[in-house]
Amino acid sequence: MSVTNFNTSNQTFRKLMGNGLVYTVPMFQRDYSWTEEEWDDLWQDIMQTVEPDEEQGHYMGYLVLQSKSERNYNIIDGQQRITTLSLIVLAVLNNLQNLIKKSIDAVNNNRRVGALRDTYIGYLDPVTLVPSSKLKLNRHNDRFYQTYLVPLDIPSKRGLKTSEQLLRKGFEWFDKKINAKFDKTNNGAELARFLDKLADRLFFTVISVNDELNAFTVFETLNARGVRLSATDLLKNYLFSVVHSSGSHENEISSLEDHWENIVDKLGSESVPDFLRVFWNSYNPLARHSELFKTIRKNIKDKADVFSLIRKMDKKSDIYIALSDANNSLWTHEQKKYISQLKMFNVKQPYSMLLASKEVFNDDDFTRILRACTIASFRYNIIGALPPNEQERVYNAMAVRISKRELDNAKDIIHSLRSIYPSDEQFHMAFAEKQFRTSRNLKVVRYILFEIEKNISGKDYDQNSDRYNIEHVLPKSPEDNWPEFTDEQVENYLYWIGNMTLLTAGPNRDIANMSYQQKIAFYEQSEFEITKSIPLEHKEWTPDRIVSRQRWLAKQAVAIWRIPELS
């Protein structure tokens, strides 16, 4: 990855831990959370990797580090994996200690314990047993790790926090696995060889950054490529560090953690940065994804800022969640319909404005605003496929004005949509040439056809019912009974919505590859007016007929998806 202030390299676990560096999990980073499911997955990978005839290494994923000094790094992402590997090392050391207790090759095994501890865990003072560790955990886990795990002085199960219990259980789980693997040999050299082989064959892609801002940029870049890293932890650590540096009381940190965990529990860790951006843009100038962390760091500078931000986030998170859930009790019956449509369109640009509006307007006015957003989104996004950046800018400007009470009536808000509401002429032109090629668009096609049917016949069908199918007049795999179309024309016209209509499920299966003249009888008997009209208006089915029918559908669409105040 060639980006300024990023250093990227592939490193084995041996190179990471054996180079004299110290790694610190930031104070407010997530607690240790792995369970037997993750332990077993890792163990199976390790067992395969250390097989005698296996030469391939095992890839452990990305490790994002922030340099504190020349030899000290914060672990920004990857702490769960590094901590778990340290538990495995400690379990190996414990098995060696057990051999020593049994007087099995005690001298050599003592030397092995010292060498392996120095290489992978850190220096342990022989008198005080106080460790100088290569790994330091967060504020909830480090005391337990340094006091009990590193010296191999494992306490009873009582009185431990949940994450401390997981650390203890993880150590014991790997200790049993290693004991079962090497119990018959009682060979310290085999244990040491196992650990060395593991250290050489487990490797990470290590990304080193200079500060949190660069780390956040890494997260955004990799997440955009499908690599899920938790920017949530980075955001939390920054915000909590601001409070901690202000000389906060422990009760304040606990209160803050309660709010934060409530937000994460409701949203899920991966969704927090997306929510924070929508929330921030609901009352502040637009912050793009790449600018979010920089913006937060610039504006949230003291304890009061942090508490205000997180309390507001906690409150607004319920509305944000509801914007993606049409069944949420927050919505009226009519609002549920529009929320469902926005989700079907996969349009989230209005969220910041809707988040601001929900707090200001009554249900009737909010419904008017929501309906207008849905129609504008259908024209702009679904049919027009226009750039979403401009749309987001408009919604953000509206959100800021609503938050400041400068826009305080629904009519003015709807008028503010004009720049992202394609005119009737633009919409008709775009609709008349629209194709829906991918399977993920089938739900949108059904929605369009059912809405046009409702407009013509007055009947409101269940659009999700299995009783109805989309019929392609020109079939997907036409046979010799379709001489009107060349292969190239089939490819060009098959997915025009003018070539699609509605049928009940049974007849649709029966007539799939029939000729047009054979299909006419079925169309004439259909319960759908848009299907009955096909043979009435089109005696044959050719490319020109598809274009003609799509223009007719476009005319219906202009009348259906319109905002009266803007037309």
PDB file of N, CA and C in Angstrom, residues 240-280:
ATOM      1  N   PHE A 240     -12.179   8.534  24.592  1.00  0.00           N
ATOM      2  CA  PHE A 240     -11.951   8.242  26.009  1.00  0.00           C
ATOM      3  C   PHE A 240     -10.614   8.807  26.487  1.00  0.00           C
ATOM      4  N   SER A 241      -9.646   8.849  25.599  1.00  0.00           N
ATOM      5  CA  SER A 241      -8.350   9.427  25.966  1.00  0.00           C
ATOM      6  C   SER A 241      -8.471  10.919  26.241  1.00  0.00           C
ATOM      7  N   VAL A 242      -9.347  11.595  25.488  1.00  0.00           N
ATOM      8  CA  VAL A 242      -9.590  13.018  25.733  1.00  0.00           C
ATOM      9  C   VAL A 242     -10.125  13.216  27.152  1.00  0.00           C
ATOM     10  N   VAL A 243     -11.074  12.367  27.545  1.00  0.00           N
ATOM     11  CA  VAL A 243     -11.655  12.465  28.887  1.00  0.00           C
ATOM     12  C   VAL A 243     -10.607  12.132  29.947  1.00  0.00           C
ATOM     13  N   HIS A 244      -9.858  11.074  29.712  1.00  0.00           N
ATOM     14  CA  HIS A 244      -8.851  10.633  30.686  1.00  0.00           C
ATOM     15  C   HIS A 244      -7.785  11.709  30.901  1.00  0.00           C
ATOM     16  N   SER A 245      -7.375  12.360  29.822  1.00  0.00           N
ATOM     17  CA  SER A 245      -6.317  13.372  29.930  1.00  0.00           C
ATOM     18  C   SER A 245      -6.803  14.635  30.635  1.00  0.00           C
ATOM     19  N   SER A 246      -8.132  14.748  30.785  1.00  0.00           N
ATOM     20  CA  SER A 246      -8.693  15.918  31.473  1.00  0.00           C
ATOM     21  C   SER A 246      -8.779  15.713  32.978  1.00  0.00           C
ATOM     22  N   GLY A 247      -8.222  14.601  33.462  1.00  0.00           N
ATOM     23  CA  GLY A 247      -8.246  14.323  34.897  1.00  0.00           C
ATOM     24  C   GLY A 247      -9.601  13.856  35.364  1.00  0.00           C
ATOM     25  N   SER A 248     -10.210  12.941  34.617  1.00  0.00           N
ATOM     26  CA  SER A 248     -11.560  12.487  34.920  1.00  0.00           C
ATOM     27  C   SER A 248     -11.574  11.544  36.124  1.00  0.00           C
ATOM     28  N   HIS A 249     -12.735  11.479  36.758  1.00  0.00           N
ATOM     29  CA  HIS A 249     -12.956  10.529  37.844  1.00  0.00           C
ATOM     30  C   HIS A 249     -13.344   9.185  37.233  1.00  0.00           C
ATOM     31  N   GLU A 250     -13.045   8.105  37.938  1.00  0.00           N
ATOM     32  CA  GLU A 250     -13.356   6.762  37.438  1.00  0.00           C
ATOM     33  C   GLU A 250     -14.848   6.604  37.151  1.00  0.00           C
ATOM     34  N   ASN A 251     -15.689   7.263  37.945  1.00  0.00           N
ATOM     35  CA  ASN A 251     -17.134   7.184  37.718  1.00  0.00           C
ATOM     36  C   ASN A 251     -17.527   7.791  36.379  1.00  0.00           C
ATOM     37  N   GLU A 252     -16.809   8.843  35.976  1.00  0.00           N
ATOM     38  CA  GLU A 252     -17.096   9.463  34.689  1.00  0.00           C
ATOM     39  C   GLU A 252     -16.753   8.522  33.543  1.00  0.00           C
ATOM     40  N   ILE A 253     -15.609   7.851  33.659  1.00  0.00           N
ATOM     41  CA  ILE A 253     -15.219   6.880  32.633  1.00  0.00           C
ATOM     42  C   ILE A 253     -16.238   5.743  32.574  1.00  0.00           C
ATOM     43  N   SER A 254     -16.691   5.280  33.727  1.00  0.00           N
ATOM     44  CA  SER A 254     -17.670   4.189  33.773  1.00  0.00           C
ATOM     45  C   SER A 254     -18.981   4.611  33.119  1.00  0.00           C
ATOM     46  N   SER A 255     -19.408   5.837  33.411  1.00  0.00           N
ATOM     47  CA  SER A 255     -20.633   6.349  32.804  1.00  0.00           C
ATOM     48  C   SER A 255     -20.486   6.450  31.286  1.00  0.00           C
ATOM     49  N   LEU A 256     -19.334   6.929  30.862  1.00  0.00           N
ATOM     50  CA  LEU A 256     -19.069   7.050  29.429  1.00  0.00           C
ATOM     51  C   LEU A 256     -19.068   5.678  28.763  1.00  0.00           C
ATOM     52  N   GLU A 257     -18.465   4.714  29.427  1.00  0.00           N
ATOM     53  CA  GLU A 257     -18.425   3.355  28.882  1.00  0.00           C
ATOM     54  C   GLU A 257     -19.821   2.768  28.756  1.00  0.00           C
ATOM     55  N   ASP A 258     -20.680   3.052  29.726  1.00  0.00           N
ATOM     56  CA  ASP A 258     -22.056   2.551  29.660  1.00  0.00           C
ATOM     57  C   ASP A 258     -22.761   3.083  28.420  1.00  0.00           C
ATOM     58  N   HIS A 259     -22.615   4.398  28.172  1.00  0.00           N
ATOM     59  CA  HIS A 259     -23.230   4.992  26.981  1.00  0.00           C
ATOM     60  C   HIS A 259     -22.641   4.374  25.710  1.00  0.00           C
ATOM     61  N   TRP A 260     -21.317   4.245  25.682  1.00  0.00           N
ATOM     62  CA  TRP A 260     -20.644   3.736  24.481  1.00  0.00           C
ATOM     63  C   TRP A 260     -21.065   2.287  24.205  1.00  0.00           C
ATOM     64  N   GLU A 261     -21.048   1.451  25.235  1.00  0.00           N
ATOM     65  CA  GLU A 261     -21.410   0.049  25.038  1.00  0.00           C
ATOM     66  C   GLU A 261     -22.867  -0.081  24.628  1.00  0.00           C
ATOM     67  N   ASN A 262     -23.712   0.797  25.122  1.00  0.00           N
ATOM     68  CA  ASN A 262     -25.118   0.788  24.718  1.00  0.00           C
ATOM     69  C   ASN A 262     -25.249   1.078  23.229  1.00  0.00           C
ATOM     70  N   ILE A 263     -24.467   2.042  22.753  1.00  0.00           N
ATOM     71  CA  ILE A 263     -24.472   2.378  21.325  1.00  0.00           C
ATOM     72  C   ILE A 263     -23.969   1.204  20.498  1.00  0.00           C
ATOM     73  N   VAL A 264     -22.837   0.621  20.911  1.00  0.00           N
ATOM     74  CA  VAL A 264     -22.246  -0.489  20.155  1.00  0.00           C
ATOM     75  C   VAL A 264     -23.167  -1.703  20.172  1.00  0.00           C
ATOM     76  N   ASP A 265     -23.782  -1.980  21.318  1.00  0.00           N
ATOM     77  CA  ASP A 265     -24.703  -3.124  21.407  1.00  0.00           C
ATOM     78  C   ASP A 265     -25.881  -2.960  20.451  1.00  0.00           C
ATOM     79  N   LYS A 266     -26.381  -1.740  20.343  1.00  0.00           N
ATOM     80  CA  LYS A 266     -27.537  -1.501  19.469  1.00  0.00           C
ATOM     81  C   LYS A 266     -27.161  -1.558  17.990  1.00  0.00           C
ATOM     82  N   LEU A 267     -26.008  -1.001  17.664  1.00  0.00           N
ATOM     83  CA  LEU A 267     -25.632  -0.854  16.257  1.00  0.00           C
ATOM     84  C   LEU A 267     -24.787  -1.994  15.725  1.00  0.00           C
ATOM     85  N   GLY A 268     -23.988  -2.620  16.592  1.00  0.00           N
ATOM     86  CA  GLY A 268     -22.953  -3.529  16.114  1.00  0.00           C
ATOM     87  C   GLY A 268     -21.697  -2.726  15.839  1.00  0.00           C
ATOM     88  N   SER A 269     -20.546  -3.272  16.170  1.00  0.00           N
ATOM     89  CA  SER A 269     -19.288  -2.520  16.128  1.00  0.00           C
ATOM     90  C   SER A 269     -18.999  -1.937  14.750  1.00  0.00           C
ATOM     91  N   GLU A 270     -19.271  -2.700  13.693  1.00  0.00           N
ATOM     92  CA  GLU A 270     -18.907  -2.242  12.349  1.00  0.00           C
ATOM     93  C   GLU A 270     -19.733  -1.050  11.891  1.00  0.00           C
ATOM     94  N   SER A 271     -20.914  -0.859  12.466  1.00  0.00           N
ATOM     95  CA  SER A 271     -21.812   0.211  12.022  1.00  0.00           C
ATOM     96  C   SER A 271     -21.603   1.534  12.744  1.00  0.00           C
ATOM     97  N   VAL A 272     -20.808   1.543  13.806  1.00  0.00           N
ATOM     98  CA  VAL A 272     -20.655   2.776  14.598  1.00  0.00           C
ATOM     99  C   VAL A 272     -20.067   3.926  13.775  1.00  0.00           C
ATOM    100  N   PRO A 273     -18.971   3.730  12.998  1.00  0.00           N
ATOM    101  CA  PRO A 273     -18.453   4.855  12.209  1.00  0.00           C
ATOM    102  C   PRO A 273     -19.464   5.386  11.191  1.00  0.00           C
ATOM    103  N   ASP A 274     -20.257   4.490  10.571  1.00  0.00           N
ATOM    104  CA  ASP A 274     -21.276   4.945   9.619  1.00  0.00           C
ATOM    105  C   ASP A 274     -22.331   5.778  10.325  1.00  0.00           C
ATOM    106  N   PHE A 275     -22.765   5.288  11.497  1.00  0.00           N
ATOM    107  CA  PHE A 275     -23.744   6.055  12.264  1.00  0.00           C
ATOM    108  C   PHE A 275     -23.169   7.387  12.704  1.00  0.00           C
ATOM    109  N   LEU A 276     -21.934   7.390  13.204  1.00  0.00           N
ATOM    110  CA  LEU A 276     -21.321   8.626  13.692  1.00  0.00           C
ATOM    111  C   LEU A 276     -21.263   9.666  12.576  1.00  0.00           C
ATOM    112  N   ARG A 277     -20.977   9.211  11.371  1.00  0.00           N
ATOM    113  CA  ARG A 277     -20.903  10.148  10.246  1.00  0.00           C
ATOM    114  C   ARG A 277     -22.279  10.732   9.919  1.00  0.00           C
ATOM    115  N   VAL A 278     -23.307   9.885   9.874  1.00  0.00           N
ATOM    116  CA  VAL A 278     -24.667  10.376   9.617  1.00  0.00           C
ATOM    117  C   VAL A 278     -25.095  11.325  10.731  1.00  0.00           C
ATOM    118  N   PHE A 279     -24.833  10.922  11.967  1.00  0.00           N
ATOM    119  CA  PHE A 279     -25.187  11.755  13.115  1.00  0.00           C
ATOM    120  C   PHE A 279     -24.467  13.100  13.048  1.00  0.00           C
ATOM    121  N   TRP A 280     -23.156  13.080  12.798  1.00  0.00           N
ATOM    122  CA  TRP A 280     -22.376  14.314  12.739  1.00  0.00           C
ATOM    123  C   TRP A 280     -22.893  15.224  11.630  1.00  0.00           C
TER     124      TRP A 280
END
